[in-house]
């Protein structure tokens, strides 16, 4: 009997939950659990042992958030989260990072996260980079997805740069065949977008030519969400399948 897939996600703020991939994972009969960092007291000295045991996680999904990965002074659990991530990544297990999540993976591996050349907010085009190796995660040549960030990651050492756009060159990367880091939000749903709009003082924080007004975002057509959601489901399938192939190959060699 095939063991049940154990999926864990890290959530950093109340308004950025699991998004579109919840239904897809439930269709795989996944057991889903979460660490809600936003619910922890700010002054809590979180111990790494309070996070899940790595053996109890088959797939990790790291959600977005309004804080900076560099703001460990105000969010002390960031340091513990990054330590746990390094342990998890050392095991070669599958992980997907979304926006802040992609920044956290990169930063945990030594890559810088800093102010983006341009802030991005809204439905913006992203394109696949040139000369991506054939074995890498397959992206459309160009697609439109939700952006919502003021900082961006450097591509971690040893990673493959998968996607870019004019506002922010580093939009997506891959490490091995088990790690995919996104700068954009493929998981966004109409409900999640409404939560973003309700909880973020967007017109005060975001400026520039890659910023779409709140009124336009409130009128987003439901069809706009589909392609990003499909990309995320395919990304989940990719890291799970490729990670299983690696484990199978190692077992056969043994």
PDB file of C-alpha atoms in Angstrom:
ATOM      1  CA  UNK A   1       0.000   0.000   0.000  1.00  0.00           C
ATOM      2  CA  UNK A   2       1.383   3.389  -1.030  1.00  0.00           C
ATOM      3  CA  UNK A   3       2.128   5.611   2.016  1.00  0.00           C
ATOM      4  CA  UNK A   4       0.144   8.817   2.361  1.00  0.00           C
ATOM      5  CA  UNK A   5       1.923  11.921   1.072  1.00  0.00           C
ATOM      6  CA  UNK A   6       2.782  14.215   4.004  1.00  0.00           C
ATOM      7  CA  UNK A   7       2.786  17.873   2.985  1.00  0.00           C
ATOM      8  CA  UNK A   8       3.774  20.637   5.385  1.00  0.00           C
ATOM      9  CA  UNK A   9       3.623  24.354   4.749  1.00  0.00           C
ATOM     10  CA  UNK A  10       5.156  27.357   6.468  1.00  0.00           C
ATOM     11  CA  UNK A  11       2.772  30.322   6.711  1.00  0.00           C
ATOM     12  CA  UNK A  12       4.140  33.721   7.706  1.00  0.00           C
ATOM     13  CA  UNK A  13       1.115  36.045   7.748  1.00  0.00           C
ATOM     14  CA  UNK A  14      -2.577  35.351   8.211  1.00  0.00           C
ATOM     15  CA  UNK A  15      -3.531  36.581   4.727  1.00  0.00           C
ATOM     16  CA  UNK A  16      -1.199  34.295   2.765  1.00  0.00           C
ATOM     17  CA  UNK A  17      -2.445  30.770   3.153  1.00  0.00           C
ATOM     18  CA  UNK A  18      -2.215  27.665   1.046  1.00  0.00           C
ATOM     19  CA  UNK A  19      -3.879  29.115  -2.034  1.00  0.00           C
ATOM     20  CA  UNK A  20      -4.763  27.145  -5.146  1.00  0.00           C
ATOM     21  CA  UNK A  21      -2.677  24.026  -4.542  1.00  0.00           C
ATOM     22  CA  UNK A  22      -4.798  22.845  -1.590  1.00  0.00           C
ATOM     23  CA  UNK A  23      -7.388  21.189  -3.825  1.00  0.00           C
ATOM     24  CA  UNK A  24      -4.699  19.618  -6.001  1.00  0.00           C
ATOM     25  CA  UNK A  25      -2.922  18.112  -3.007  1.00  0.00           C
ATOM     26  CA  UNK A  26      -6.160  16.815  -1.536  1.00  0.00           C
ATOM     27  CA  UNK A  27      -6.759  15.068  -4.873  1.00  0.00           C
ATOM     28  CA  UNK A  28      -3.476  13.251  -4.206  1.00  0.00           C
ATOM     29  CA  UNK A  29      -4.863  12.202  -0.799  1.00  0.00           C
ATOM     30  CA  UNK A  30      -2.165  14.245   0.909  1.00  0.00           C
ATOM     31  CA  UNK A  31      -2.071  14.762   4.651  1.00  0.00           C
ATOM     32  CA  UNK A  32      -1.549  18.511   5.087  1.00  0.00           C
ATOM     33  CA  UNK A  33      -0.128  20.222   8.162  1.00  0.00           C
ATOM     34  CA  UNK A  34       1.185  23.707   8.857  1.00  0.00           C
ATOM     35  CA  UNK A  35       3.472  25.859  10.965  1.00  0.00           C
ATOM     36  CA  UNK A  36       1.830  29.281  11.434  1.00  0.00           C
ATOM     37  CA  UNK A  37       4.684  31.586  12.360  1.00  0.00           C
ATOM     38  CA  UNK A  38       2.346  34.610  12.420  1.00  0.00           C
ATOM     39  CA  UNK A  39       0.478  33.088  15.371  1.00  0.00           C
ATOM     40  CA  UNK A  40       3.597  32.907  17.539  1.00  0.00           C
ATOM     41  CA  UNK A  41       4.277  35.633  20.121  1.00  0.00           C
ATOM     42  CA  UNK A  42       6.894  37.995  18.693  1.00  0.00           C
ATOM     43  CA  UNK A  43       9.153  37.573  21.729  1.00  0.00           C
ATOM     44  CA  UNK A  44       8.941  33.767  21.734  1.00  0.00           C
ATOM     45  CA  UNK A  45      12.351  32.083  21.636  1.00  0.00           C
ATOM     46  CA  UNK A  46      11.314  29.344  19.201  1.00  0.00           C
ATOM     47  CA  UNK A  47      13.375  26.182  19.410  1.00  0.00           C
ATOM     48  CA  UNK A  48      14.158  24.320  16.205  1.00  0.00           C
ATOM     49  CA  UNK A  49      12.812  21.136  17.784  1.00  0.00           C
ATOM     50  CA  UNK A  50       9.362  22.766  17.841  1.00  0.00           C
ATOM     51  CA  UNK A  51       9.256  22.513  14.045  1.00  0.00           C
ATOM     52  CA  UNK A  52       8.284  19.234  12.337  1.00  0.00           C
ATOM     53  CA  UNK A  53      10.727  16.349  12.250  1.00  0.00           C
ATOM     54  CA  UNK A  54      12.242  16.281   8.776  1.00  0.00           C
ATOM     55  CA  UNK A  55      11.330  12.614   8.347  1.00  0.00           C
ATOM     56  CA  UNK A  56       7.671  13.577   8.799  1.00  0.00           C
ATOM     57  CA  UNK A  57       7.662  15.887   5.745  1.00  0.00           C
ATOM     58  CA  UNK A  58       7.526  14.552   2.173  1.00  0.00           C
ATOM     59  CA  UNK A  59       6.961  17.965   0.573  1.00  0.00           C
ATOM     60  CA  UNK A  60       7.492  21.424   2.038  1.00  0.00           C
ATOM     61  CA  UNK A  61       5.760  24.513   0.640  1.00  0.00           C
ATOM     62  CA  UNK A  62       6.898  27.905   1.956  1.00  0.00           C
ATOM     63  CA  UNK A  63       4.374  30.696   1.578  1.00  0.00           C
ATOM     64  CA  UNK A  64       4.848  34.441   1.175  1.00  0.00           C
ATOM     65  CA  UNK A  65       4.764  37.238   3.716  1.00  0.00           C
ATOM     66  CA  UNK A  66       5.111  40.971   4.175  1.00  0.00           C
ATOM     67  CA  UNK A  67       8.322  40.849   6.234  1.00  0.00           C
ATOM     68  CA  UNK A  68      11.881  40.789   4.907  1.00  0.00           C
ATOM     69  CA  UNK A  69      13.977  37.642   5.272  1.00  0.00           C
ATOM     70  CA  UNK A  70      16.628  39.971   6.724  1.00  0.00           C
ATOM     71  CA  UNK A  71      14.395  41.182   9.578  1.00  0.00           C
ATOM     72  CA  UNK A  72      15.447  38.595  12.159  1.00  0.00           C
ATOM     73  CA  UNK A  73      15.488  41.218  14.905  1.00  0.00           C
ATOM     74  CA  UNK A  74      11.720  41.779  14.660  1.00  0.00           C
ATOM     75  CA  UNK A  75      10.881  38.209  13.668  1.00  0.00           C
ATOM     76  CA  UNK A  76      13.344  35.986  15.566  1.00  0.00           C
ATOM     77  CA  UNK A  77      11.727  32.807  14.238  1.00  0.00           C
ATOM     78  CA  UNK A  78      13.196  33.640  10.797  1.00  0.00           C
ATOM     79  CA  UNK A  79      16.611  32.489  12.006  1.00  0.00           C
ATOM     80  CA  UNK A  80      15.180  29.180  13.251  1.00  0.00           C
ATOM     81  CA  UNK A  81      13.195  28.696  10.055  1.00  0.00           C
ATOM     82  CA  UNK A  82      16.351  29.136   7.960  1.00  0.00           C
ATOM     83  CA  UNK A  83      18.291  26.701  10.150  1.00  0.00           C
ATOM     84  CA  UNK A  84      15.559  24.100   9.756  1.00  0.00           C
ATOM     85  CA  UNK A  85      15.475  24.732   6.007  1.00  0.00           C
ATOM     86  CA  UNK A  86      19.192  24.035   5.689  1.00  0.00           C
ATOM     87  CA  UNK A  87      18.714  20.694   7.445  1.00  0.00           C
ATOM     88  CA  UNK A  88      15.758  19.845   5.227  1.00  0.00           C
ATOM     89  CA  UNK A  89      17.562  20.819   2.015  1.00  0.00           C
ATOM     90  CA  UNK A  90      20.607  18.774   3.036  1.00  0.00           C
ATOM     91  CA  UNK A  91      18.363  15.683   2.859  1.00  0.00           C
ATOM     92  CA  UNK A  92      17.536  16.382  -0.802  1.00  0.00           C
ATOM     93  CA  UNK A  93      13.797  16.493  -0.111  1.00  0.00           C
ATOM     94  CA  UNK A  94      11.306  18.417  -2.287  1.00  0.00           C
ATOM     95  CA  UNK A  95      10.480  22.022  -1.471  1.00  0.00           C
ATOM     96  CA  UNK A  96       8.696  24.869  -3.220  1.00  0.00           C
ATOM     97  CA  UNK A  97       9.106  28.497  -2.125  1.00  0.00           C
ATOM     98  CA  UNK A  98       6.608  31.189  -3.115  1.00  0.00           C
ATOM     99  CA  UNK A  99       7.687  34.855  -3.077  1.00  0.00           C
ATOM    100  CA  UNK A 100       9.044  35.255   0.497  1.00  0.00           C
ATOM    101  CA  UNK A 101       9.372  31.459   0.470  1.00  0.00           C
ATOM    102  CA  UNK A 102      11.645  31.583  -2.569  1.00  0.00           C
ATOM    103  CA  UNK A 103      13.661  34.329  -0.872  1.00  0.00           C
ATOM    104  CA  UNK A 104      13.975  32.264   2.310  1.00  0.00           C
ATOM    105  CA  UNK A 105      15.367  29.234   0.487  1.00  0.00           C
ATOM    106  CA  UNK A 106      17.858  31.407  -1.394  1.00  0.00           C
ATOM    107  CA  UNK A 107      18.915  33.242   1.765  1.00  0.00           C
ATOM    108  CA  UNK A 108      19.230  30.046   3.800  1.00  0.00           C
ATOM    109  CA  UNK A 109      21.706  28.874   1.152  1.00  0.00           C
ATOM    110  CA  UNK A 110      23.776  32.055   1.322  1.00  0.00           C
ATOM    111  CA  UNK A 111      22.244  34.143  -1.477  1.00  0.00           C
ATOM    112  CA  UNK A 112      21.448  37.803  -0.848  1.00  0.00           C
ATOM    113  CA  UNK A 113      17.902  39.147  -0.664  1.00  0.00           C
ATOM    114  CA  UNK A 114      17.642  42.894  -1.082  1.00  0.00           C
ATOM    115  CA  UNK A 115      15.536  45.726  -2.447  1.00  0.00           C
ATOM    116  CA  UNK A 116      14.346  44.935  -5.953  1.00  0.00           C
ATOM    117  CA  UNK A 117      15.291  47.363  -8.756  1.00  0.00           C
ATOM    118  CA  UNK A 118      11.559  47.837  -9.321  1.00  0.00           C
ATOM    119  CA  UNK A 119       8.632  47.066  -7.072  1.00  0.00           C
ATOM    120  CA  UNK A 120       6.056  44.804  -8.699  1.00  0.00           C
ATOM    121  CA  UNK A 121       2.362  44.454  -7.901  1.00  0.00           C
ATOM    122  CA  UNK A 122      -0.283  43.074 -10.210  1.00  0.00           C
ATOM    123  CA  UNK A 123      -0.643  40.876 -13.281  1.00  0.00           C
ATOM    124  CA  UNK A 124       2.692  41.114 -15.080  1.00  0.00           C
ATOM    125  CA  UNK A 125       4.409  39.063 -17.801  1.00  0.00           C
ATOM    126  CA  UNK A 126       7.244  36.665 -16.996  1.00  0.00           C
ATOM    127  CA  UNK A 127       9.352  34.852 -19.583  1.00  0.00           C
ATOM    128  CA  UNK A 128      11.400  31.708 -19.541  1.00  0.00           C
ATOM    129  CA  UNK A 129      15.144  32.385 -19.608  1.00  0.00           C
ATOM    130  CA  UNK A 130      17.237  31.290 -22.558  1.00  0.00           C
ATOM    131  CA  UNK A 131      19.231  28.058 -22.626  1.00  0.00           C
ATOM    132  CA  UNK A 132      17.435  26.277 -19.771  1.00  0.00           C
ATOM    133  CA  UNK A 133      18.633  22.631 -19.743  1.00  0.00           C
ATOM    134  CA  UNK A 134      16.106  20.093 -21.007  1.00  0.00           C
ATOM    135  CA  UNK A 135      15.896  18.245 -17.677  1.00  0.00           C
ATOM    136  CA  UNK A 136      14.693  21.346 -15.830  1.00  0.00           C
ATOM    137  CA  UNK A 137      11.141  22.243 -14.903  1.00  0.00           C
ATOM    138  CA  UNK A 138       9.310  23.251 -18.061  1.00  0.00           C
ATOM    139  CA  UNK A 139       7.795  26.732 -18.253  1.00  0.00           C
ATOM    140  CA  UNK A 140       5.839  28.433 -21.058  1.00  0.00           C
ATOM    141  CA  UNK A 141       7.926  30.829 -23.134  1.00  0.00           C
ATOM    142  CA  UNK A 142       5.917  33.708 -21.637  1.00  0.00           C
ATOM    143  CA  UNK A 143       3.095  33.824 -19.115  1.00  0.00           C
ATOM    144  CA  UNK A 144       1.274  36.350 -16.929  1.00  0.00           C
ATOM    145  CA  UNK A 145       1.170  35.924 -13.155  1.00  0.00           C
ATOM    146  CA  UNK A 146       0.557  37.857  -9.961  1.00  0.00           C
ATOM    147  CA  UNK A 147       3.502  39.822  -8.573  1.00  0.00           C
ATOM    148  CA  UNK A 148       3.568  41.399  -5.104  1.00  0.00           C
ATOM    149  CA  UNK A 149       7.052  42.228  -3.840  1.00  0.00           C
ATOM    150  CA  UNK A 150       9.540  44.988  -3.096  1.00  0.00           C
ATOM    151  CA  UNK A 151      12.582  42.743  -2.505  1.00  0.00           C
ATOM    152  CA  UNK A 152      14.071  39.979  -4.622  1.00  0.00           C
ATOM    153  CA  UNK A 153      16.575  37.139  -4.317  1.00  0.00           C
ATOM    154  CA  UNK A 154      19.908  36.529  -5.954  1.00  0.00           C
ATOM    155  CA  UNK A 155      20.088  33.158  -7.677  1.00  0.00           C
ATOM    156  CA  UNK A 156      21.702  30.740  -5.162  1.00  0.00           C
ATOM    157  CA  UNK A 157      25.056  29.212  -5.997  1.00  0.00           C
ATOM    158  CA  UNK A 158      24.591  26.093  -8.101  1.00  0.00           C
ATOM    159  CA  UNK A 159      20.976  26.939  -8.995  1.00  0.00           C
ATOM    160  CA  UNK A 160      19.606  27.281 -12.519  1.00  0.00           C
ATOM    161  CA  UNK A 161      17.907  30.543 -13.425  1.00  0.00           C
ATOM    162  CA  UNK A 162      14.508  29.650 -14.955  1.00  0.00           C
ATOM    163  CA  UNK A 163      12.507  32.869 -15.411  1.00  0.00           C
ATOM    164  CA  UNK A 164      12.829  36.644 -15.622  1.00  0.00           C
ATOM    165  CA  UNK A 165      11.015  39.820 -16.600  1.00  0.00           C
ATOM    166  CA  UNK A 166      11.791  43.483 -17.204  1.00  0.00           C
ATOM    167  CA  UNK A 167      10.952  44.601 -13.673  1.00  0.00           C
ATOM    168  CA  UNK A 168      12.862  41.912 -11.772  1.00  0.00           C
ATOM    169  CA  UNK A 169      15.419  39.701 -13.471  1.00  0.00           C
ATOM    170  CA  UNK A 170      15.339  36.848 -10.930  1.00  0.00           C
ATOM    171  CA  UNK A 171      11.829  35.407 -11.057  1.00  0.00           C
ATOM    172  CA  UNK A 172      12.430  31.690 -10.589  1.00  0.00           C
ATOM    173  CA  UNK A 173      15.231  29.205  -9.967  1.00  0.00           C
ATOM    174  CA  UNK A 174      15.778  25.481  -9.600  1.00  0.00           C
ATOM    175  CA  UNK A 175      18.250  23.600  -7.414  1.00  0.00           C
ATOM    176  CA  UNK A 176      18.855  19.981  -8.315  1.00  0.00           C
ATOM    177  CA  UNK A 177      15.519  18.437  -9.200  1.00  0.00           C
ATOM    178  CA  UNK A 178      13.846  18.913  -5.839  1.00  0.00           C
ATOM    179  CA  UNK A 179      13.836  22.680  -5.219  1.00  0.00           C
ATOM    180  CA  UNK A 180      11.860  25.376  -7.059  1.00  0.00           C
ATOM    181  CA  UNK A 181      11.907  28.983  -5.874  1.00  0.00           C
ATOM    182  CA  UNK A 182       9.376  31.511  -7.221  1.00  0.00           C
ATOM    183  CA  UNK A 183       9.463  35.300  -6.865  1.00  0.00           C
ATOM    184  CA  UNK A 184       5.866  35.575  -8.092  1.00  0.00           C
ATOM    185  CA  UNK A 185       2.604  34.143  -6.731  1.00  0.00           C
ATOM    186  CA  UNK A 186       1.378  31.177  -8.807  1.00  0.00           C
ATOM    187  CA  UNK A 187      -0.843  30.090  -5.896  1.00  0.00           C
ATOM    188  CA  UNK A 188      -3.027  33.204  -5.961  1.00  0.00           C
ATOM    189  CA  UNK A 189      -6.810  32.740  -6.040  1.00  0.00           C
ATOM    190  CA  UNK A 190      -9.593  35.361  -6.162  1.00  0.00           C
ATOM    191  CA  UNK A 191     -10.144  34.879  -2.425  1.00  0.00           C
ATOM    192  CA  UNK A 192      -6.431  35.190  -1.653  1.00  0.00           C
ATOM    193  CA  UNK A 193      -6.146  38.343  -3.772  1.00  0.00           C
ATOM    194  CA  UNK A 194      -9.014  39.915  -1.811  1.00  0.00           C
ATOM    195  CA  UNK A 195      -7.146  39.102   1.410  1.00  0.00           C
ATOM    196  CA  UNK A 196      -3.988  40.706  -0.002  1.00  0.00           C
ATOM    197  CA  UNK A 197      -5.957  43.842  -0.810  1.00  0.00           C
ATOM    198  CA  UNK A 198      -7.607  43.948   2.615  1.00  0.00           C
ATOM    199  CA  UNK A 199      -4.455  43.429   4.678  1.00  0.00           C
ATOM    200  CA  UNK A 200      -1.856  45.452   2.744  1.00  0.00           C
ATOM    201  CA  UNK A 201      -1.746  49.260   2.601  1.00  0.00           C
ATOM    202  CA  UNK A 202      -0.757  48.899  -1.016  1.00  0.00           C
ATOM    203  CA  UNK A 203      -1.191  52.421  -2.302  1.00  0.00           C
ATOM    204  CA  UNK A 204       1.110  53.769   0.424  1.00  0.00           C
ATOM    205  CA  UNK A 205       3.836  51.153   0.011  1.00  0.00           C
ATOM    206  CA  UNK A 206       4.157  50.545  -3.714  1.00  0.00           C
ATOM    207  CA  UNK A 207       5.182  52.964  -6.456  1.00  0.00           C
ATOM    208  CA  UNK A 208       6.619  52.727  -9.951  1.00  0.00           C
ATOM    209  CA  UNK A 209       5.778  51.630 -13.473  1.00  0.00           C
ATOM    210  CA  UNK A 210       5.182  47.975 -12.539  1.00  0.00           C
ATOM    211  CA  UNK A 211       2.452  48.758 -10.019  1.00  0.00           C
ATOM    212  CA  UNK A 212      -1.198  48.207 -10.940  1.00  0.00           C
ATOM    213  CA  UNK A 213      -3.849  50.213  -9.059  1.00  0.00           C
ATOM    214  CA  UNK A 214      -6.044  48.620  -6.424  1.00  0.00           C
ATOM    215  CA  UNK A 215      -9.205  49.264  -8.442  1.00  0.00           C
ATOM    216  CA  UNK A 216      -7.854  47.276 -11.391  1.00  0.00           C
ATOM    217  CA  UNK A 217      -6.798  44.370  -9.168  1.00  0.00           C
ATOM    218  CA  UNK A 218     -10.253  44.183  -7.598  1.00  0.00           C
ATOM    219  CA  UNK A 219     -11.671  43.657 -11.110  1.00  0.00           C
ATOM    220  CA  UNK A 220      -9.300  40.782 -11.978  1.00  0.00           C
ATOM    221  CA  UNK A 221     -10.958  38.283 -14.326  1.00  0.00           C
ATOM    222  CA  UNK A 222     -11.052  34.734 -12.937  1.00  0.00           C
ATOM    223  CA  UNK A 223      -9.279  33.463 -16.045  1.00  0.00           C
ATOM    224  CA  UNK A 224      -6.150  35.369 -15.038  1.00  0.00           C
ATOM    225  CA  UNK A 225      -5.561  32.981 -12.114  1.00  0.00           C
ATOM    226  CA  UNK A 226      -5.624  29.750 -14.113  1.00  0.00           C
ATOM    227  CA  UNK A 227      -2.175  29.657 -15.712  1.00  0.00           C
ATOM    228  CA  UNK A 228      -0.274  30.390 -12.518  1.00  0.00           C
ATOM    229  CA  UNK A 229      -2.288  27.786 -10.612  1.00  0.00           C
ATOM    230  CA  UNK A 230      -1.510  25.219 -13.303  1.00  0.00           C
ATOM    231  CA  UNK A 231       2.202  26.050 -13.176  1.00  0.00           C
ATOM    232  CA  UNK A 232       2.214  25.483  -9.411  1.00  0.00           C
ATOM    233  CA  UNK A 233       0.445  22.113  -9.706  1.00  0.00           C
ATOM    234  CA  UNK A 234       2.961  21.074 -12.359  1.00  0.00           C
ATOM    235  CA  UNK A 235       5.821  22.250 -10.120  1.00  0.00           C
ATOM    236  CA  UNK A 236       4.521  20.088  -7.265  1.00  0.00           C
ATOM    237  CA  UNK A 237       4.235  17.101  -9.580  1.00  0.00           C
ATOM    238  CA  UNK A 238       7.763  17.747 -10.896  1.00  0.00           C
ATOM    239  CA  UNK A 239       9.570  17.910  -7.537  1.00  0.00           C
ATOM    240  CA  UNK A 240       7.663  14.918  -6.167  1.00  0.00           C
ATOM    241  CA  UNK A 241       8.292  12.763  -9.217  1.00  0.00           C
ATOM    242  CA  UNK A 242      11.946  13.710  -9.649  1.00  0.00           C
ATOM    243  CA  UNK A 243      12.699  13.312  -5.958  1.00  0.00           C
ATOM    244  CA  UNK A 244      11.097   9.849  -6.003  1.00  0.00           C
ATOM    245  CA  UNK A 245      13.230   8.897  -9.020  1.00  0.00           C
ATOM    246  CA  UNK A 246      16.400   9.951  -7.167  1.00  0.00           C
ATOM    247  CA  UNK A 247      15.434   7.941  -4.059  1.00  0.00           C
ATOM    248  CA  UNK A 248      14.598   4.913  -6.229  1.00  0.00           C
ATOM    249  CA  UNK A 249      17.938   5.172  -8.037  1.00  0.00           C
ATOM    250  CA  UNK A 250      19.838   5.381  -4.738  1.00  0.00           C
ATOM    251  CA  UNK A 251      18.005   2.329  -3.385  1.00  0.00           C
ATOM    252  CA  UNK A 252      18.838   0.329  -6.501  1.00  0.00           C
ATOM    253  CA  UNK A 253      22.526   1.253  -6.259  1.00  0.00           C
ATOM    254  CA  UNK A 254      22.544   0.124  -2.637  1.00  0.00           C
TER     255      UNK A 254
END
